[in-house]
Structure formats: structure tokens, C-alpha cells
XYZ file of N, CA, C and O in Angstrom:
304
model
N -72.235 55.894 25.384
C -71.120 55.329 24.969
C -71.281 55.760 23.528
O -72.621 55.737 23.435
N -70.281 55.904 22.751
C -70.761 55.904 20.850
C -70.462 54.029 20.390
O -70.630 53.427 21.136
N -70.878 54.786 19.099
C -70.888 53.125 18.353
C -68.752 52.614 17.913
O -68.275 53.550 18.083
N -68.526 51.723 18.574
C -67.587 51.091 17.819
C -66.944 50.532 16.628
O -68.681 49.852 15.966
N -66.528 50.646 15.615
C -66.641 49.865 14.688
C -64.652 49.592 14.513
O -63.640 50.026 14.480
N -64.487 48.191 13.168
C -63.367 47.925 13.248
C -62.972 48.347 12.133
O -64.156 47.767 10.982
N -62.210 48.592 11.309
C -61.386 48.366 10.510
C -59.950 47.785 9.904
O -59.164 47.973 11.054
N -59.667 46.804 9.146
C -59.214 46.466 9.164
C -57.368 47.416 8.188
O -57.505 48.304 7.889
N -56.272 47.522 9.051
C -55.046 48.182 8.404
C -54.671 47.852 7.070
O -53.824 48.582 6.606
N -55.277 46.378 7.072
C -54.461 46.306 5.319
C -55.758 46.717 3.656
O -55.204 45.947 2.692
N -56.177 47.323 4.432
C -57.299 48.011 3.264
C -57.357 49.854 3.194
O -57.565 49.896 4.243
N -56.801 49.980 2.663
C -56.931 51.571 2.460
C -58.457 51.752 2.288
O -59.038 51.244 1.474
N -58.513 53.506 3.216
C -59.462 53.517 3.099
C -59.907 55.252 3.534
O -58.644 55.215 4.382
N -60.673 55.650 3.306
C -61.314 57.113 4.132
C -62.679 56.424 5.137
O -63.327 55.833 4.936
N -62.681 56.969 6.408
C -63.594 56.964 6.819
C -64.294 58.074 8.062
O -63.729 58.401 8.093
N -65.010 58.192 7.534
C -66.177 59.301 8.276
C -66.645 59.222 9.519
O -67.178 57.832 9.620
N -65.777 59.592 11.014
C -66.148 59.237 12.065
C -67.142 60.349 12.903
O -66.450 61.168 12.022
N -67.724 59.965 14.017
C -68.578 60.953 14.883
C -69.396 61.970 13.796
O -69.584 63.562 14.332
N -69.936 61.574 12.513
C -71.214 62.323 12.202
C -70.401 62.725 11.436
O -70.478 64.624 10.701
N -69.079 63.473 10.647
C -67.976 64.032 9.988
C -66.971 64.900 10.961
O -66.685 66.049 9.794
N -66.726 64.885 12.007
C -65.633 65.601 13.086
C -64.902 65.271 12.385
O -63.556 66.667 12.855
N -64.441 64.015 12.217
C -63.438 63.518 11.768
C -63.563 62.483 10.919
O -64.278 61.712 10.836
N -62.205 63.028 10.020
C -61.760 61.972 9.128
C -60.761 60.431 9.525
O -59.972 61.407 9.515
N -60.711 59.297 9.171
C -59.916 58.707 9.609
C -59.229 57.984 8.309
O -60.187 57.647 7.517
N -58.240 57.962 7.446
C -57.528 57.557 6.837
C -56.520 56.364 7.036
O -56.031 56.524 7.623
N -57.005 55.503 6.013
C -56.214 54.531 6.382
C -55.045 53.636 5.036
O -55.431 53.800 3.996
N -53.873 53.883 5.197
C -53.110 54.010 4.010
C -51.697 52.482 4.161
O -51.431 53.307 5.328
N -51.535 52.253 3.393
C -49.961 51.302 3.355
C -49.697 50.664 4.540
O -48.587 51.294 5.685
N -51.279 50.769 4.809
C -50.961 49.906 6.790
C -51.007 50.069 7.663
O -50.670 50.103 9.407
N -50.997 51.570 7.642
C -51.028 52.959 8.651
C -52.117 53.580 8.356
O -52.738 53.666 7.874
N -52.983 54.201 9.736
C -54.059 54.914 10.630
C -53.581 56.150 11.114
O -52.744 56.017 11.865
N -54.977 57.188 9.927
C -53.986 58.542 11.240
C -55.078 59.704 11.013
O -56.216 59.504 9.554
N -55.619 60.918 11.673
C -56.532 61.140 11.685
C -56.285 62.471 10.019
O -55.335 63.544 10.338
N -56.939 61.894 9.387
C -56.699 63.322 8.050
C -57.435 64.316 8.185
O -57.003 65.907 8.211
N -58.947 64.642 9.588
C -59.447 65.989 9.000
C -60.210 65.691 10.535
O -60.309 64.784 11.118
N -59.833 66.817 11.327
C -60.833 67.110 12.805
C -61.097 68.897 12.513
O -60.288 69.201 12.316
N -62.096 68.880 13.203
C -63.309 70.221 13.321
C -62.526 70.843 14.714
O -63.108 71.906 14.951
N -62.144 69.631 15.356
C -61.518 70.378 16.874
C -60.223 71.432 16.600
O -59.893 71.839 15.922
N -60.677 72.305 17.664
C -59.204 73.772 17.404
C -57.972 73.428 17.614
O -57.173 74.134 18.009
N -57.813 71.915 18.932
C -56.438 71.509 18.959
C -55.762 71.386 18.311
O -54.220 70.820 18.267
N -56.139 69.874 17.117
C -55.862 69.118 16.006
C -54.844 68.206 16.563
O -54.032 67.609 16.177
N -54.753 67.549 17.708
C -53.970 67.140 18.662
C -54.474 65.402 17.788
O -52.570 64.891 17.294
N -55.171 64.985 17.776
C -55.773 63.823 17.326
C -54.841 64.486 15.870
O -54.067 62.944 15.162
N -54.788 65.020 14.837
C -53.878 65.074 13.398
C -52.609 65.158 13.856
O -51.838 64.413 13.013
N -52.316 65.797 14.898
C -50.908 65.983 14.890
C -49.900 64.084 15.454
O -48.822 64.421 15.627
N -51.269 63.617 16.214
C -51.077 62.826 16.443
C -49.421 61.939 15.233
O -48.555 61.259 15.776
N -50.436 61.579 13.926
C -49.534 61.465 12.786
C -49.902 60.215 12.413
O -51.191 59.464 12.873
N -49.022 58.945 11.905
C -49.349 57.605 11.534
C -49.787 56.188 13.108
O -48.354 56.660 13.268
N -50.610 55.586 12.635
C -50.051 54.809 13.792
C -50.572 53.079 13.362
O -51.479 53.377 12.802
N -50.244 52.409 13.401
C -50.018 50.762 12.946
C -49.550 49.294 13.950
O -49.886 48.515 13.356
N -48.771 49.992 15.221
C -48.978 48.770 16.275
C -50.072 48.430 16.804
O -50.443 49.536 18.056
N -50.229 47.259 17.498
C -51.323 47.306 18.761
C -50.678 47.564 19.886
O -49.859 48.504 20.049
N -51.975 48.863 20.490
C -51.573 49.912 21.574
C -51.100 50.924 21.118
O -51.664 52.074 21.814
N -51.359 51.034 20.212
C -51.150 52.731 19.343
C -52.323 53.371 19.163
O -53.486 52.774 18.464
N -52.774 54.599 19.481
C -53.981 55.716 19.859
C -54.050 56.805 19.354
O -52.605 57.343 19.335
N -55.336 57.336 18.780
C -55.369 58.486 18.051
C -56.619 58.784 18.847
O -57.650 57.957 18.665
N -56.175 60.716 19.739
C -57.108 60.358 20.833
C -57.426 62.007 20.420
O -57.235 62.786 20.304
N -59.129 62.195 20.490
C -59.718 63.113 19.605
C -60.713 63.714 20.996
O -61.732 63.462 20.739
N -60.189 64.213 21.982
C -60.526 64.262 23.197
C -62.195 66.059 23.388
O -63.278 64.958 23.414
N -61.897 66.499 22.848
C -63.137 67.464 21.794
C -64.306 66.489 21.848
O -65.733 66.774 21.994
N -63.731 65.754 20.589
C -64.786 65.144 20.052
C -65.503 63.793 20.567
O -66.159 62.855 19.651
N -64.419 63.012 21.607
C -64.487 61.817 22.077
C -64.605 61.139 21.036
O -65.087 59.802 21.189
N -63.818 61.233 19.744
C -62.943 60.203 19.112
C -61.915 59.219 19.161
O -60.677 60.075 19.743
N -61.647 58.040 19.520
C -61.189 57.648 20.058
C -60.118 56.218 19.027
O -61.490 55.712 18.603
N -59.065 56.124 18.445
C -58.795 55.618 17.077
C -57.529 54.577 18.327
O -56.833 55.241 18.816
N -57.633 53.027 18.479
C -57.008 51.956 18.613
C -56.453 51.003 18.071
O -57.183 50.702 17.611
N -55.311 50.479 17.532
C -55.146 49.463 17.094
C -55.160 48.523 17.935
O -54.692 48.595 19.299
N -56.069 47.674 17.579
C -56.011 46.209 18.624
C -55.498 44.661 17.533
O -56.055 44.638 16.738
N -55.256 44.153 18.274
C -55.059 42.721 18.337
C -54.326 43.002 17.201
O -53.586 42.646 16.428
N -53.720 40.995 17.093
C -52.693 41.039 15.904
C -53.539 40.933 14.561
O -51.924 40.670 13.485
N -54.179 40.759 14.086
C -54.671 41.112 13.395
C -55.201 42.605 13.006
O -55.652 43.210 11.574
N -54.501 43.141 13.521
C -54.320 44.226 13.061
C -55.175 45.671 12.573
O -55.170 45.901 11.676
N -56.136 45.288 13.416
C -57.824 45.922 13.356
C -57.575 47.548 13.954
O -56.961 47.764 15.086
N -58.344 48.219 13.607
C -58.113 50.083 14.046
C -59.641 49.745 14.649
O -60.842 49.739 13.814
N -59.223 50.111 15.899
C -60.777 50.391 16.786
C -61.207 52.282 16.762
O -60.503 52.291 17.098
N -62.390 51.999 16.588
C -62.990 53.636 17.157
C -63.342 53.101 18.008
O -64.892 52.088 18.781
């Protein structure tokens, strides 16, 4: 298994994931994948997530971003 990080959705920021293969951006209470070096770009095309249970998945790079809990944190 990889590392797990928690990022609050109420703090804007950019986060390099998986050693640089993906970049997660949090802005205005929403999270989205700003960059991915994978061929299919499914994670980028997912768009913005903000509600509990919503996910962005980058299968080629094995990166998973999920909104968890009422305190609206993003889990990688």
C-alpha cells in the first residue's frame, strides 16, 4: 500500500502526489486533478469533487482521491 494523506477542502492548495505523476488542486472547497502523466487522463476528466464519497481515480498511477467524512477532507 501507498501513503495516505488528508487535505482539508477548506484550504486552497496544490499537492504533488505519487512522486510527481499527479497534481491535486483544492480550490473553493473542491478538489480536482490538475495534472497527470497517465495516457488516459480519466482522473483529469473526472472534474471537481466536493461531496462525501466522491472519488477521483488514476488507475495507471494507482492514485485514489476520496472525499471522506462530514469535515470534508480529501483522502489520497
